[in-house]
PDB file of C-alpha atoms in Angstrom:
ATOM      1  CA  MET A   1     -20.968  12.144 -13.561  1.00 61.00           C
ATOM      2  CA  ASP A   2     -20.513  10.230 -16.795  1.00 76.00           C
ATOM      3  CA  GLN A   3     -23.355   8.266 -18.315  1.00 87.00           C
ATOM      4  CA  ALA A   4     -24.355   5.689 -15.689  1.00 87.00           C
ATOM      5  CA  GLU A   5     -24.651   2.023 -16.511  1.00 92.00           C
ATOM      6  CA  LYS A   6     -26.762  -0.224 -14.348  1.00 91.00           C
ATOM      7  CA  LEU A   7     -25.121  -3.490 -13.298  1.00 91.00           C
ATOM      8  CA  SER A   8     -26.233  -6.306 -11.078  1.00 92.00           C
ATOM      9  CA  VAL A   9     -23.645  -7.681  -8.650  1.00 93.00           C
ATOM     10  CA  THR A  10     -23.648 -10.523  -6.175  1.00 96.00           C
ATOM     11  CA  VAL A  11     -21.916 -10.048  -2.819  1.00 96.00           C
ATOM     12  CA  THR A  12     -21.490 -12.166   0.273  1.00 97.00           C
ATOM     13  CA  PRO A  13     -23.914 -11.674   3.157  1.00 97.00           C
ATOM     14  CA  GLN A  14     -21.118  -9.979   5.127  1.00 98.00           C
ATOM     15  CA  MET A  15     -20.453  -7.521   2.292  1.00 97.00           C
ATOM     16  CA  ALA A  16     -24.170  -6.828   1.928  1.00 97.00           C
ATOM     17  CA  GLN A  17     -24.386  -6.086   5.666  1.00 98.00           C
ATOM     18  CA  MET A  18     -21.380  -3.785   5.443  1.00 97.00           C
ATOM     19  CA  ILE A  19     -23.048  -1.888   2.583  1.00 98.00           C
ATOM     20  CA  ARG A  20     -26.289  -1.580   4.562  1.00 98.00           C
ATOM     21  CA  ASP A  21     -24.372  -0.421   7.651  1.00 98.00           C
ATOM     22  CA  LYS A  22     -22.590   2.301   5.650  1.00 97.00           C
ATOM     23  CA  VAL A  23     -25.885   3.568   4.257  1.00 98.00           C
ATOM     24  CA  GLU A  24     -27.718   3.346   7.601  1.00 98.00           C
ATOM     25  CA  SER A  25     -24.923   5.278   9.323  1.00 97.00           C
ATOM     26  CA  GLY A  26     -25.473   8.150   6.901  1.00 97.00           C
ATOM     27  CA  GLN A  27     -21.932   7.897   5.600  1.00 97.00           C
ATOM     28  CA  TYR A  28     -23.342   7.102   2.135  1.00 98.00           C
ATOM     29  CA  ALA A  29     -26.738   7.891   0.616  1.00 97.00           C
ATOM     30  CA  SER A  30     -27.119   4.592  -1.220  1.00 97.00           C
ATOM     31  CA  ALA A  31     -25.646   1.160  -1.818  1.00 96.00           C
ATOM     32  CA  SER A  32     -24.485   2.410  -5.218  1.00 96.00           C
ATOM     33  CA  GLU A  33     -22.431   5.141  -3.541  1.00 97.00           C
ATOM     34  CA  VAL A  34     -20.765   2.546  -1.297  1.00 97.00           C
ATOM     35  CA  ILE A  35     -19.878   0.375  -4.298  1.00 96.00           C
ATOM     36  CA  ARG A  36     -18.571   3.395  -6.252  1.00 96.00           C
ATOM     37  CA  ALA A  37     -16.396   4.406  -3.284  1.00 97.00           C
ATOM     38  CA  GLY A  38     -15.011   0.878  -3.117  1.00 97.00           C
ATOM     39  CA  LEU A  39     -14.234   0.907  -6.830  1.00 97.00           C
ATOM     40  CA  ARG A  40     -12.522   4.303  -6.531  1.00 97.00           C
ATOM     41  CA  ALA A  41     -10.408   2.925  -3.670  1.00 97.00           C
ATOM     42  CA  LEU A  42      -9.498  -0.106  -5.793  1.00 98.00           C
ATOM     43  CA  GLN A  43      -8.549   2.141  -8.702  1.00 98.00           C
ATOM     44  CA  SER A  44      -6.407   4.314  -6.418  1.00 97.00           C
ATOM     45  CA  GLU A  45      -4.718   1.242  -4.929  1.00 97.00           C
ATOM     46  CA  GLU A  46      -3.919  -0.097  -8.399  1.00 98.00           C
ATOM     47  CA  GLU A  47      -2.481   3.282  -9.459  1.00 97.00           C
ATOM     48  CA  GLU A  48      -0.322   3.414  -6.317  1.00 97.00           C
ATOM     49  CA  ARG A  49       0.860  -0.153  -6.962  1.00 97.00           C
ATOM     50  CA  ALA A  50       1.755   0.790 -10.547  1.00 97.00           C
ATOM     51  CA  ASP A  51       3.655   3.847  -9.274  1.00 97.00           C
ATOM     52  CA  ARG A  52       5.588   1.721  -6.746  1.00 96.00           C
ATOM     53  CA  LEU A  53       6.381  -0.820  -9.449  1.00 97.00           C
ATOM     54  CA  ALA A  54       7.615   1.920 -11.802  1.00 97.00           C
ATOM     55  CA  TRP A  55       9.773   3.321  -8.982  1.00 96.00           C
ATOM     56  CA  LEU A  56      11.172  -0.126  -8.234  1.00 95.00           C
ATOM     57  CA  LYS A  57      11.933  -0.788 -11.903  1.00 96.00           C
ATOM     58  CA  ALA A  58      13.724   2.565 -12.112  1.00 95.00           C
ATOM     59  CA  GLN A  59      15.762   1.696  -9.008  1.00 90.00           C
ATOM     60  CA  ILE A  60      16.691  -1.686 -10.485  1.00 90.00           C
ATOM     61  CA  ARG A  61      17.599  -0.097 -13.807  1.00 91.00           C
ATOM     62  CA  ALA A  62      19.750   2.518 -12.053  1.00 87.00           C
ATOM     63  CA  SER A  63      21.398  -0.194  -9.975  1.00 82.00           C
ATOM     64  CA  LEU A  64      22.206  -2.262 -13.060  1.00 85.00           C
ATOM     65  CA  GLU A  65      23.636   0.782 -14.811  1.00 87.00           C
ATOM     66  CA  ASN A  66      25.802   1.599 -11.776  1.00 82.00           C
ATOM     67  CA  PRO A  67      26.966  -1.696 -10.276  1.00 72.00           C
ATOM     68  CA  GLY A  68      28.781   0.009  -7.371  1.00 71.00           C
ATOM     69  CA  PRO A  69      27.331  -0.526  -3.900  1.00 66.00           C
ATOM     70  CA  GLY A  70      24.444   1.763  -3.026  1.00 72.00           C
ATOM     71  CA  HIS A  71      25.264   1.503   0.675  1.00 79.00           C
ATOM     72  CA  SER A  72      28.529   0.672   2.343  1.00 83.00           C
ATOM     73  CA  ASN A  73      28.842  -2.433   4.482  1.00 85.00           C
ATOM     74  CA  GLU A  74      29.117  -0.153   7.510  1.00 89.00           C
ATOM     75  CA  GLU A  75      25.804   1.552   6.644  1.00 90.00           C
ATOM     76  CA  VAL A  76      24.044  -1.775   6.163  1.00 90.00           C
ATOM     77  CA  PHE A  77      25.298  -3.247   9.432  1.00 93.00           C
ATOM     78  CA  ALA A  78      24.554  -0.014  11.329  1.00 94.00           C
ATOM     79  CA  GLU A  79      20.989  -0.141   9.973  1.00 92.00           C
ATOM     80  CA  LEU A  80      20.609  -3.796  10.988  1.00 94.00           C
ATOM     81  CA  ARG A  81      21.941  -3.055  14.490  1.00 94.00           C
ATOM     82  CA  ALA A  82      19.537  -0.111  14.836  1.00 93.00           C
ATOM     83  CA  ARG A  83      16.582  -2.246  13.740  1.00 92.00           C
ATOM     84  CA  LEU A  84      17.460  -5.019  16.188  1.00 92.00           C
ATOM     85  CA  GLN A  85      17.929  -2.552  19.058  1.00 91.00           C
ATOM     86  CA  ALA A  86      14.614  -0.845  18.256  1.00 89.00           C
ATOM     87  CA  LYS A  87      12.801  -4.179  18.063  1.00 88.00           C
ATOM     88  CA  ALA A  88      14.358  -5.330  21.326  1.00 87.00           C
ATOM     89  CA  ALA A  89      13.327  -2.077  23.023  1.00 85.00           C
ATOM     90  CA  GLY A  90       9.800  -2.325  21.613  1.00 78.00           C
ATOM     91  CA  GLY A  91       9.312  -5.985  22.359  1.00 70.00           C
ATOM     92  CA  PHE A  92       9.693  -6.944  18.685  1.00 60.00           C
ATOM     93  CA  ASN A  93       6.196  -5.617  17.921  1.00 57.00           C
ATOM     94  CA  GLU A  94       6.939  -2.704  15.616  1.00 53.00           C
ATOM     95  CA  ALA A  95       9.213  -2.359  12.612  1.00 54.00           C
ATOM     96  CA  PRO A  96      11.226   0.884  12.676  1.00 51.00           C
ATOM     97  CA  GLN A  97      11.385   3.136   9.615  1.00 55.00           C
ATOM     98  CA  SER A  98      14.541   2.346   7.683  1.00 56.00           C
ATOM     99  CA  SER A  99      16.751   5.208   6.577  1.00 55.00           C
ATOM    100  CA  MET A 100      17.360   3.163   3.427  1.00 55.00           C
ATOM    101  CA  GLU A 101      13.698   3.127   2.382  1.00 56.00           C
ATOM    102  CA  GLN A 102      12.150   5.528  -0.074  1.00 50.00           C
ATOM    103  CA  PRO A 103      10.661   8.499   1.807  1.00 47.00           C
ATOM    104  CA  GLY A 104       6.964   7.954   2.473  1.00 51.00           C
ATOM    105  CA  GLU A 105       7.151   4.275   1.597  1.00 51.00           C
ATOM    106  CA  GLU A 106       7.027   1.304   3.920  1.00 49.00           C
ATOM    107  CA  GLN A 107       8.680  -1.903   2.890  1.00 47.00           C
ATOM    108  CA  SER A 108       6.729  -5.127   3.074  1.00 46.00           C
ATOM    109  CA  ARG A 109       8.080  -7.254   5.857  1.00 38.00           C
TER     110      ARG A 109
END
């Protein structure tokens, strides 16, 4: 590990209890480990967000460079019909995976 720097942080009572619970369960050896894991998760989330943003910017750039339609009207309406049928069959509780989405990515709905 790199040179450690000691910091003092203030957390809510609920966060403090969560930290204690993680340590007491044996999942982590100390409160510091819990905080470090949380910071690593935050860093990973920010990197993933940056990757998604870069992908989106590339898609926009490609779209602007090629103004032709990316999907035909028939494809778009077929996708909408499929989504509506899937939602109706599932009681409108789950969003089906779109064939127009980037593989491995879920769109925000």
